Coordinates of C-alpha atoms in Angstrom, one line a residue:
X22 CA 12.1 -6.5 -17.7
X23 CA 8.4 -5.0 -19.4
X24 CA 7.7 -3.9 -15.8
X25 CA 10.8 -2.3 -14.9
X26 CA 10.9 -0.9 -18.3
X27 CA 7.5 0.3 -18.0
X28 CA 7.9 1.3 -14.6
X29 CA 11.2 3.6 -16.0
X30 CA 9.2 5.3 -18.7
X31 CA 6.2 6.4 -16.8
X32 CA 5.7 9.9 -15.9
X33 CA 3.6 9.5 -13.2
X34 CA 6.2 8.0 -10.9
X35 CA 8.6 9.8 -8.9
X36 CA 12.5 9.7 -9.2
X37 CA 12.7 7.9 -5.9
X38 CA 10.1 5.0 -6.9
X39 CA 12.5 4.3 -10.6
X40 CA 15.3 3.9 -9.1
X41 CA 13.9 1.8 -6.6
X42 CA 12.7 -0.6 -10.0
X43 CA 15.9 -0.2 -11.2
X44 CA 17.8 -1.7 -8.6
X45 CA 15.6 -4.4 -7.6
X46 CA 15.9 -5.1 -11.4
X47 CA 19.9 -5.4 -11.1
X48 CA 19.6 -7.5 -8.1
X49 CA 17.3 -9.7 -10.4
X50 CA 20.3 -10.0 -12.5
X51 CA 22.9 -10.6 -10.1
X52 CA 21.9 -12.2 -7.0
X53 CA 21.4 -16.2 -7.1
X54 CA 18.1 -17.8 -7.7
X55 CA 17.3 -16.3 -10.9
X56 CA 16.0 -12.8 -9.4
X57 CA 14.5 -14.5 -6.2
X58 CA 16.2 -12.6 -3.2
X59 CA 15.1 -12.5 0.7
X60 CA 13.4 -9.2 -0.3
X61 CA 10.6 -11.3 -2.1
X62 CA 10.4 -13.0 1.1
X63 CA 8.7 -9.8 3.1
X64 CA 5.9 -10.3 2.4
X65 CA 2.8 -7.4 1.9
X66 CA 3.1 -3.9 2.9
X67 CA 0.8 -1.5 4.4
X68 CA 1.2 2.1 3.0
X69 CA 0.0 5.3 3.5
X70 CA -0.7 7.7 0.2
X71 CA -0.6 11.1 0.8
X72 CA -2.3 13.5 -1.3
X73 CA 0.0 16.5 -1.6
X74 CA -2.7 19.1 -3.0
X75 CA -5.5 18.0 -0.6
X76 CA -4.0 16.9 2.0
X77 CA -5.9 13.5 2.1
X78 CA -4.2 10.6 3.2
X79 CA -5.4 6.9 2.2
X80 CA -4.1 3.5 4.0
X81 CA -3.2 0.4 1.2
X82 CA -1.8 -2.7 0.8
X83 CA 0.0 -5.0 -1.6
X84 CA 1.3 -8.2 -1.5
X85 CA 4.9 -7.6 -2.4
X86 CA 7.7 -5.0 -3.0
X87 CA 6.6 -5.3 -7.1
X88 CA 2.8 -4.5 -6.6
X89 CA 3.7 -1.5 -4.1
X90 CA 5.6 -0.3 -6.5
X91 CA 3.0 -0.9 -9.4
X92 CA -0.3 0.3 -7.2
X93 CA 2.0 4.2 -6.3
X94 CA 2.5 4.8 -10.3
X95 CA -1.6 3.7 -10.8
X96 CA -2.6 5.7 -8.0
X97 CA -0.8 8.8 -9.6
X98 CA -1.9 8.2 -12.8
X99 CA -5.5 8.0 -11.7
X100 CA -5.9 10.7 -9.4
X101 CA -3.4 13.1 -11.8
X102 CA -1.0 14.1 -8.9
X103 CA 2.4 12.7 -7.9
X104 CA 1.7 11.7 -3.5
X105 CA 3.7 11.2 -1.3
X106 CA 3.9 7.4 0.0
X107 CA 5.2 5.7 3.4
X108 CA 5.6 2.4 4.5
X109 CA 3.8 1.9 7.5
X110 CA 4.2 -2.1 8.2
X111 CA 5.0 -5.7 6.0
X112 CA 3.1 -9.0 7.1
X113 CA 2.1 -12.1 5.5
X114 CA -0.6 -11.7 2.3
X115 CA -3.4 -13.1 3.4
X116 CA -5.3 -12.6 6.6
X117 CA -2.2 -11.1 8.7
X118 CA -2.1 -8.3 5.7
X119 CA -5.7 -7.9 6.3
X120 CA -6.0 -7.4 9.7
X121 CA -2.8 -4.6 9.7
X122 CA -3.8 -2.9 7.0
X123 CA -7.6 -2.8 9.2
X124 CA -5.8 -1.8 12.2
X125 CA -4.1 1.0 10.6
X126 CA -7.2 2.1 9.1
X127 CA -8.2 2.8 12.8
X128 CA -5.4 3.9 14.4
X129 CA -6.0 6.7 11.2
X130 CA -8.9 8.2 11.8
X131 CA -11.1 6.1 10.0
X132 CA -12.8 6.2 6.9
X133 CA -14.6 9.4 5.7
X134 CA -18.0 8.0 5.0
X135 CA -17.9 7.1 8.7
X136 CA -16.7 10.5 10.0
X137 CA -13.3 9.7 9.9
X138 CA -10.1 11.4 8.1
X139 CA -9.4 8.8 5.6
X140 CA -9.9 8.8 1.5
X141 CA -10.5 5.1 1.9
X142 CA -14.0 4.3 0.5
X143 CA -14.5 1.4 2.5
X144 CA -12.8 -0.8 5.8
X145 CA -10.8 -3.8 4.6
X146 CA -12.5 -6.2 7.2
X147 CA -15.8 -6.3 8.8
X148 CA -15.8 -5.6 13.0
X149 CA -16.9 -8.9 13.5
X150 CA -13.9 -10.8 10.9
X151 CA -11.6 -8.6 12.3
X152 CA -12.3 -9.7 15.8
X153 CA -11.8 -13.3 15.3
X154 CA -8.5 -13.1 13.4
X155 CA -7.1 -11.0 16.1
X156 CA -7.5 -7.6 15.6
X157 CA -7.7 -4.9 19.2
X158 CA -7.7 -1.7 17.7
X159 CA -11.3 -0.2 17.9
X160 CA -13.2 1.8 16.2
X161 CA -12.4 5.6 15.9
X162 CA -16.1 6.3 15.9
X163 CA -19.3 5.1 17.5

């Protein structure tokens, strides 16, 4: 309820992201299990944020439908702008999240420091850990 609530009341999130918290916050209520649902079952997302005065884009992750919607009102609220935000894939937290949320790093441009097009400050797994858990996509950049 404090989440939702807090979630409801903050300025920096957009009409779309409340009454997403809202409804998941009725389901809570409603469905069986005490607010457990298959939705909690997804699993973590990859996201893209999209900076709608500078055009920057940044690839994220969290590890449920609650911390997405958490991490898009502290990302507003740091950065002082209300961005634009898309769902680009779910997987397992862990190592699975990891190495999508690495992939679409690349498949992005890559990160700035680097000469890529990406806000990210950093890649989520080294070349070498991303290898061995699976990962094909290669670098954008020698």
């Amino acid at each position: 309820m404090y989440d939702t609530s807090r979630t409801l009341m903050d300025p920096c999130v957009s009409g779309r992201q409340k009454a997403l918290a809202a409804s998941l916050f009725v389901a809570g209520l409603v469905l069986p299990g005490g607010g457990y649902s298959k939705a909690d079952d997804v699993g973590g997302f990859i996201y893209r944020r999209i900076n709608p005065v500078t055009g920057e884009h940044y690839i994220g992750q969290s590890k449920s439908m609650k911390r997405y919607i958490e991490r898009q009102a502290e990302h507003n609220r740091a950065l002082g702008v209300q961005h634009e935000y898309e769902v680009l894939g779910n997987a397992a937290p862990g190592r699975d999240l990891d190495v999508l949320e690495e992939t679409m790093i690349r498949q992005n441009g890559g990160i700035q420091k680097r000469g890529g097009t990406l806000a990210n400050k950093r890649h989520q797994m080294s070349e070498k850990r991303y290898r061995a858990a699976g990962g094909t996509t290669d670098l954008p950049y020698d």
